[in-house]
Tab-separated table of C-alpha atoms and ligand atoms in Angstrom:
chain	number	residue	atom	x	y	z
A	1	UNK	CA	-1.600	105.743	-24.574
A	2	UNK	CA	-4.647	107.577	-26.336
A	3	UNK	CA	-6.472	109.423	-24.257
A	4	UNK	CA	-10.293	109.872	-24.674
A	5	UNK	CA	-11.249	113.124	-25.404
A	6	UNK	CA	-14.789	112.107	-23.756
A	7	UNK	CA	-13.323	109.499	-20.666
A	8	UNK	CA	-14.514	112.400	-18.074
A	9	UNK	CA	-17.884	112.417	-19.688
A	10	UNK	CA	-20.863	109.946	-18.202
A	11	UNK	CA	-21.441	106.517	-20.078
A	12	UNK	CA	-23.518	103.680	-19.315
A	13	UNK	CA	-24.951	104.876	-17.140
A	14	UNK	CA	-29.659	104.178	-16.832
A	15	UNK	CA	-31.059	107.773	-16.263
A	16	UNK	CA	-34.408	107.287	-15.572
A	17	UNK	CA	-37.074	110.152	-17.646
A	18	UNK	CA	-40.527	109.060	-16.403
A	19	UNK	CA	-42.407	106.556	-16.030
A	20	UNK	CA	-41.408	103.811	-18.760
A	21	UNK	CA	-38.891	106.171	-20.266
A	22	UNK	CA	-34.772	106.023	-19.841
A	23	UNK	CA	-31.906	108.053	-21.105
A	24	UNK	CA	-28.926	106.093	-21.629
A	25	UNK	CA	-25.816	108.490	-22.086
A	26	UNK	CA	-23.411	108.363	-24.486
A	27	UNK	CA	-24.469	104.977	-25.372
A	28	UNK	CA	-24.536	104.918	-29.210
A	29	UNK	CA	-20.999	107.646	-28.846
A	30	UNK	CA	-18.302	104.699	-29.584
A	31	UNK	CA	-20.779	103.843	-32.611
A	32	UNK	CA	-21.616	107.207	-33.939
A	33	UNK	CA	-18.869	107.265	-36.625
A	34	UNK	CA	-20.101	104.116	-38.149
A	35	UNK	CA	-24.254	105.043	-37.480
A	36	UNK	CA	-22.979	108.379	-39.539
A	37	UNK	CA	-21.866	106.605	-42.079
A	38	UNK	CA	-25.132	104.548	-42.714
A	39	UNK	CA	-27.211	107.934	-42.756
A	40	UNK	CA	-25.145	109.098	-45.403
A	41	UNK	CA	-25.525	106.056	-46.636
A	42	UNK	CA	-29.480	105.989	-46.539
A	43	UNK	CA	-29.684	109.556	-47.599
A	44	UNK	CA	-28.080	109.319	-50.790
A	45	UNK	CA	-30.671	106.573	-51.673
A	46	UNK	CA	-33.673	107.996	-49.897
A	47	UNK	CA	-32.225	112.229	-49.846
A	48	UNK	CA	-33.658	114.076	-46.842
A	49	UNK	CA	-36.513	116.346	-47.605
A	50	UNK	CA	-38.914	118.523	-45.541
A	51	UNK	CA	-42.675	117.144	-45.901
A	52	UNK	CA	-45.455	118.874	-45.893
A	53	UNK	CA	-47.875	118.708	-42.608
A	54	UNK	CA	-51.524	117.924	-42.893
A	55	UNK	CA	-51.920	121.648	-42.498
A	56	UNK	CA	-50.073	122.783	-45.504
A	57	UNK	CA	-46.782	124.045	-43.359
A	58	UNK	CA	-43.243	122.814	-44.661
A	59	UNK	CA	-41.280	120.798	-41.906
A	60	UNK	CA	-38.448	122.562	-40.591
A	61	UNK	CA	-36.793	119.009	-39.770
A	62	UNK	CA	-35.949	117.223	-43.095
A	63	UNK	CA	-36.615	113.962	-43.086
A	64	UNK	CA	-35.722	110.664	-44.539
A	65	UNK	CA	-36.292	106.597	-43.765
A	66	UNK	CA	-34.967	103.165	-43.751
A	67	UNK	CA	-36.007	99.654	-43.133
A	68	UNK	CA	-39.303	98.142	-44.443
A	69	UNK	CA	-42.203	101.154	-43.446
A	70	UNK	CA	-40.930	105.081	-43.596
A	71	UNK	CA	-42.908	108.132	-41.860
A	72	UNK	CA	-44.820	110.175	-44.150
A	73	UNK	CA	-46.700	113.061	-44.227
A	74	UNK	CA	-48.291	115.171	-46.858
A	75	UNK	CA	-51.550	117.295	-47.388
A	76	UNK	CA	-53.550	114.057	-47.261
A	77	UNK	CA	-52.534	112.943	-43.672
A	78	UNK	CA	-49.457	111.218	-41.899
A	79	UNK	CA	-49.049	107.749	-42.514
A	80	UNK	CA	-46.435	104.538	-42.632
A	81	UNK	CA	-45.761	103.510	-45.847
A	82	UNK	CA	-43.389	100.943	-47.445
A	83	UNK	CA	-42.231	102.676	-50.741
A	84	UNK	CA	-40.254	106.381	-50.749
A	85	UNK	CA	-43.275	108.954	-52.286
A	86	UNK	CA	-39.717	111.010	-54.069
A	87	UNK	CA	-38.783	107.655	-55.728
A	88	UNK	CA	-41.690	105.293	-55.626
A	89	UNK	CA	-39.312	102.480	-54.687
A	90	UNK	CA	-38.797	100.680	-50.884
A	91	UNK	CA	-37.001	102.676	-48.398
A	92	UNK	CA	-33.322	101.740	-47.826
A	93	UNK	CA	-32.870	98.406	-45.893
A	94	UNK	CA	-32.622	99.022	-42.032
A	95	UNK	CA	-28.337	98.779	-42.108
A	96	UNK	CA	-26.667	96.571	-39.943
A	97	UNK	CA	-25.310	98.853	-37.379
A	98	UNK	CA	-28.572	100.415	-36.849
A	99	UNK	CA	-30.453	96.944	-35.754
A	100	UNK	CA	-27.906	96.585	-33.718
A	101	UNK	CA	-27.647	99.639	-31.548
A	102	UNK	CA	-31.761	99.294	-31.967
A	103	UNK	CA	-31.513	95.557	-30.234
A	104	UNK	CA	-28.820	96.480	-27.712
A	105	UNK	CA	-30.054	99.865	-26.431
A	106	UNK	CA	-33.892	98.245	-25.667
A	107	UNK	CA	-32.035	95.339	-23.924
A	108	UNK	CA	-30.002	97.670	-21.534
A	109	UNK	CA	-33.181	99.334	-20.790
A	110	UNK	CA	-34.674	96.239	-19.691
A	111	UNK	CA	-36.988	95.274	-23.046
A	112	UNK	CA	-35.745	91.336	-23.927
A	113	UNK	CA	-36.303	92.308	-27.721
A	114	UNK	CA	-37.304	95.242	-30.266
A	115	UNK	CA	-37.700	94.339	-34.048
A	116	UNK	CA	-38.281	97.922	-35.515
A	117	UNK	CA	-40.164	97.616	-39.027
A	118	UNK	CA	-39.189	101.530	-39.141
A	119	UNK	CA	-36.202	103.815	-39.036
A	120	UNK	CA	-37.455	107.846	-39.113
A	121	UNK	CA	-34.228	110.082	-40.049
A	122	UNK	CA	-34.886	113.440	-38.740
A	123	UNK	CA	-32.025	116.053	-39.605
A	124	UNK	CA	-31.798	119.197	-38.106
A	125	UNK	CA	-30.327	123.062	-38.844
A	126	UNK	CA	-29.962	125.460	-36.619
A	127	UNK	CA	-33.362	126.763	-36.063
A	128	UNK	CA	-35.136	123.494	-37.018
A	129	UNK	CA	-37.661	122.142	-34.640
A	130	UNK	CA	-40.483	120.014	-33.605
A	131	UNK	CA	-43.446	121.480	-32.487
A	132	UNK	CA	-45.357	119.230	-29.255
A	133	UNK	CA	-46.521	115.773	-30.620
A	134	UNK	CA	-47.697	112.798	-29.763
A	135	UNK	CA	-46.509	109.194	-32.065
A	136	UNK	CA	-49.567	107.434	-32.203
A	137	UNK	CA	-49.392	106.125	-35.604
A	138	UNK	CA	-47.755	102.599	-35.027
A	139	UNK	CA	-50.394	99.954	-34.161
A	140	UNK	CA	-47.780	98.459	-31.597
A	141	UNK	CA	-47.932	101.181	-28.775
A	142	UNK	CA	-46.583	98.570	-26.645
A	143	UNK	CA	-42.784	98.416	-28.490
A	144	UNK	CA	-40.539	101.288	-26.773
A	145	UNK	CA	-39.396	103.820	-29.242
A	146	UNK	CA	-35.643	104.157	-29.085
A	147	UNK	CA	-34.248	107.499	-30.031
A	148	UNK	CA	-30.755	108.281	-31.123
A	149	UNK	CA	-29.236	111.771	-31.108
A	150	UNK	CA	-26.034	112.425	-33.266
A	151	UNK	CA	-23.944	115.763	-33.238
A	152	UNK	CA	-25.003	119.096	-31.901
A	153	UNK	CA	-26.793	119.151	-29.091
A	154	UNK	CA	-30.147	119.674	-28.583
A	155	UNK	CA	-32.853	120.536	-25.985
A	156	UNK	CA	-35.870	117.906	-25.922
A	157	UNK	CA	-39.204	119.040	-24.190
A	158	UNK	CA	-40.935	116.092	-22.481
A	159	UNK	CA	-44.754	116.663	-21.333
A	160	UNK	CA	-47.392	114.455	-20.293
A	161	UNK	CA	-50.697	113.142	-21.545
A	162	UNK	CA	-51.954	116.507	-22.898
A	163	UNK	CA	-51.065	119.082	-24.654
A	164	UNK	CA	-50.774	121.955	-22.470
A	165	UNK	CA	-49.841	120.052	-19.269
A	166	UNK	CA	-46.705	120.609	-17.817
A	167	UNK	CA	-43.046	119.914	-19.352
A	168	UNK	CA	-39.895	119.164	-18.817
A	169	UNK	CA	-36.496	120.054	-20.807
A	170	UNK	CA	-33.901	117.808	-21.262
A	171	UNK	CA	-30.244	118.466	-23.447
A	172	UNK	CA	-29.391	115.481	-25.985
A	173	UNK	CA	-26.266	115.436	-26.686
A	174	UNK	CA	-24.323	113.423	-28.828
A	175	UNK	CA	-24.442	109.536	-28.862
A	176	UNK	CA	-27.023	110.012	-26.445
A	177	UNK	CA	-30.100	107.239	-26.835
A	178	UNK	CA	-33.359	107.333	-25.173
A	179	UNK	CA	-35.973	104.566	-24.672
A	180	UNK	CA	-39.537	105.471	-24.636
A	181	UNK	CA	-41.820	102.630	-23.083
A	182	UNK	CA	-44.575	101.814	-21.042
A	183	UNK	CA	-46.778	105.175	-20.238
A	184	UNK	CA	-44.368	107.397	-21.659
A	185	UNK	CA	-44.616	106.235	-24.805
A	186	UNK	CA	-47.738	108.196	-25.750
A	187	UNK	CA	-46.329	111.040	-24.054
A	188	UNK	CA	-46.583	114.434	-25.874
A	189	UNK	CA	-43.009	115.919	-27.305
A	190	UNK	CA	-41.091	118.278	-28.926
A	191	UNK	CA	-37.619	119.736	-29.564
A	192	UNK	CA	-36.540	123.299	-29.232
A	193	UNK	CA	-35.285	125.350	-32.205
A	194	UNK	CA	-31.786	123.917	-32.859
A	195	UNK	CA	-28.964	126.336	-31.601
A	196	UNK	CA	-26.294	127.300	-34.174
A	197	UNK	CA	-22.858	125.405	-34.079
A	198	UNK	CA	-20.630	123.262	-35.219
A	199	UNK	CA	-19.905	119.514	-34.333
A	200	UNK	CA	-16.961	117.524	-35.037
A	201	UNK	CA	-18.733	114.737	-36.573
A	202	UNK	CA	-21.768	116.388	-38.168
A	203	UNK	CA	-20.785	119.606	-38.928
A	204	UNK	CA	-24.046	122.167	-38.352
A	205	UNK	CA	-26.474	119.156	-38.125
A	206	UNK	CA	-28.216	117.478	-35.215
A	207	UNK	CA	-29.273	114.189	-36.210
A	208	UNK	CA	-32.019	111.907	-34.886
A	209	UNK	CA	-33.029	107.914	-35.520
A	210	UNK	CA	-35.951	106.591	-33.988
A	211	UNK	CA	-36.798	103.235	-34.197
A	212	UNK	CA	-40.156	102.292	-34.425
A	213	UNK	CA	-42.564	98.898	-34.205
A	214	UNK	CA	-45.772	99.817	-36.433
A	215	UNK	CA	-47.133	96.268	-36.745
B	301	LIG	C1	-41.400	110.183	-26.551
B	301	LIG	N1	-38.129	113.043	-32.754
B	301	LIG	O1	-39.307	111.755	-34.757
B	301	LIG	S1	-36.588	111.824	-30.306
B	301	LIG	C2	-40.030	112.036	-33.789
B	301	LIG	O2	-35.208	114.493	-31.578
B	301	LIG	C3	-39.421	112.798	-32.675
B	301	LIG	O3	-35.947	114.208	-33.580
B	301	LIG	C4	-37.448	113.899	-31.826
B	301	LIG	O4	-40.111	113.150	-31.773
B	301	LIG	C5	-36.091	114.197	-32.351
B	301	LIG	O5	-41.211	111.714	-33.681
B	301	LIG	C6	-37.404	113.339	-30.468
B	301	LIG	C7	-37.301	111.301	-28.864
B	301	LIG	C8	-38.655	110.692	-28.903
B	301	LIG	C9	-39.109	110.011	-30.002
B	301	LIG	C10	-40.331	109.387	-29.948
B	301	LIG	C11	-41.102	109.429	-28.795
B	301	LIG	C12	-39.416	110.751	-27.792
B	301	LIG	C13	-40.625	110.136	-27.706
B	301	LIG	C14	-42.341	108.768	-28.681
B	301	LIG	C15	-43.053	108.809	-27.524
B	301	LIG	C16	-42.590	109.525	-26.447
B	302	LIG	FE1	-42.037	112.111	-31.887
């Protein structure tokens, strides 16, 4: 017998966000050792870095891509592009295990398919976070984001259709994946400053994949 450190924990289980929008708990968790592996993976072809915002401010998140478009930003704008701006060269293929969980994780949340064109790698340190947004530069608003959080936990902030509107907070945790459809899609969000700690399998680093349709 083995037991499982995390058998008492949730899994599986549809926890519904808002309208269009699901967490589904510790669904990537029995994958995460493998999903880690393909981010180191990516990262030592495509390294993480912290871009620049529109603004002129350095990203506290560092960021990296995979699959055929990657999320940039830089002084001239954000944007989708196919080729890595550090190494002029395409982006890492999307791997295998990362399609997958993509495929599955939209299919438990009730969306038949999702082929993402793009992969966004978002790392964070303690104190890195993301400041209220909306994702409106993919063409296909209609595709559901999915969102996977890997090692320390972190606290999302969900709000509605405008900026200053009300919010809601909501811990990720590891293995945890979310799927952002319908009206929440263009939902405004953020994440809070990252806590200080020390996970198992990422050491002091929360990491987040979202999958993305652009065309
Ligand atoms: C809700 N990432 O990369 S994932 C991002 O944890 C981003 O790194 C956060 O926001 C992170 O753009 C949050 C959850 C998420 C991602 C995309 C969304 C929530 C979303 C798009 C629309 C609505
Ligand atoms: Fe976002």
């Amino acid at each position: 017998m083995c037991p499982d450190l995390f058998d008492d924990l949730p899994r599986d289980e549809l926890e519904p966000l808002a309208d269009g929008a699901v967490v589904l708990r510790g669904y990537a968790r029995e994958r995460a050792a493998q999903l880690l592996l393909d981010v180191a993976a990516v990262s030592a072809q495509a390294p993480f870095r912290h871009l620049i915002t529109p603004g002129g401010k350095r990203m506290s998140v560092a960021m990296s891509n995979c699959g055929p478009l990657g999320w940039v930003s830089d002084t001239r704008g954000y944007r989708y592009d196919a080729c890595d701006p550090l190494s002029q060269q395409p982006w890492p293929a999307l791997p295998a295990s990362f399609a997958q969980l993509a495929t599955d994780a939209a299919q438990r949340a009730g969306y038949a398919s999702l082929h993402p064109d793009a992969c966004l790698v978002n790392r964070y340190a303690p104190g890195a976070r993301l400041t209220l947004h909306q994702d409106r530069d993919e063409r296909d608003v209609r595709a559901p984001i999915v969102s996977v959080s890997l090692g320390l936990p972190a606290t999302f902030v969900f709000g509605g259709f405008t900026r200053s509107g009300p919010s809601r907070r909501v811990r990720l945790t590891h293995g945890d994946v979310v799927v952002w459809g319908g009206a929440s899609r263009l939902a405004y969000h953020g994440v809070l400053p990252l806590a200080e700690g020390e996970h198992p399998a990422t050491g002091a680093f929360r990491y987040n994949l979202t999958f993305r349709k652009v065309f």
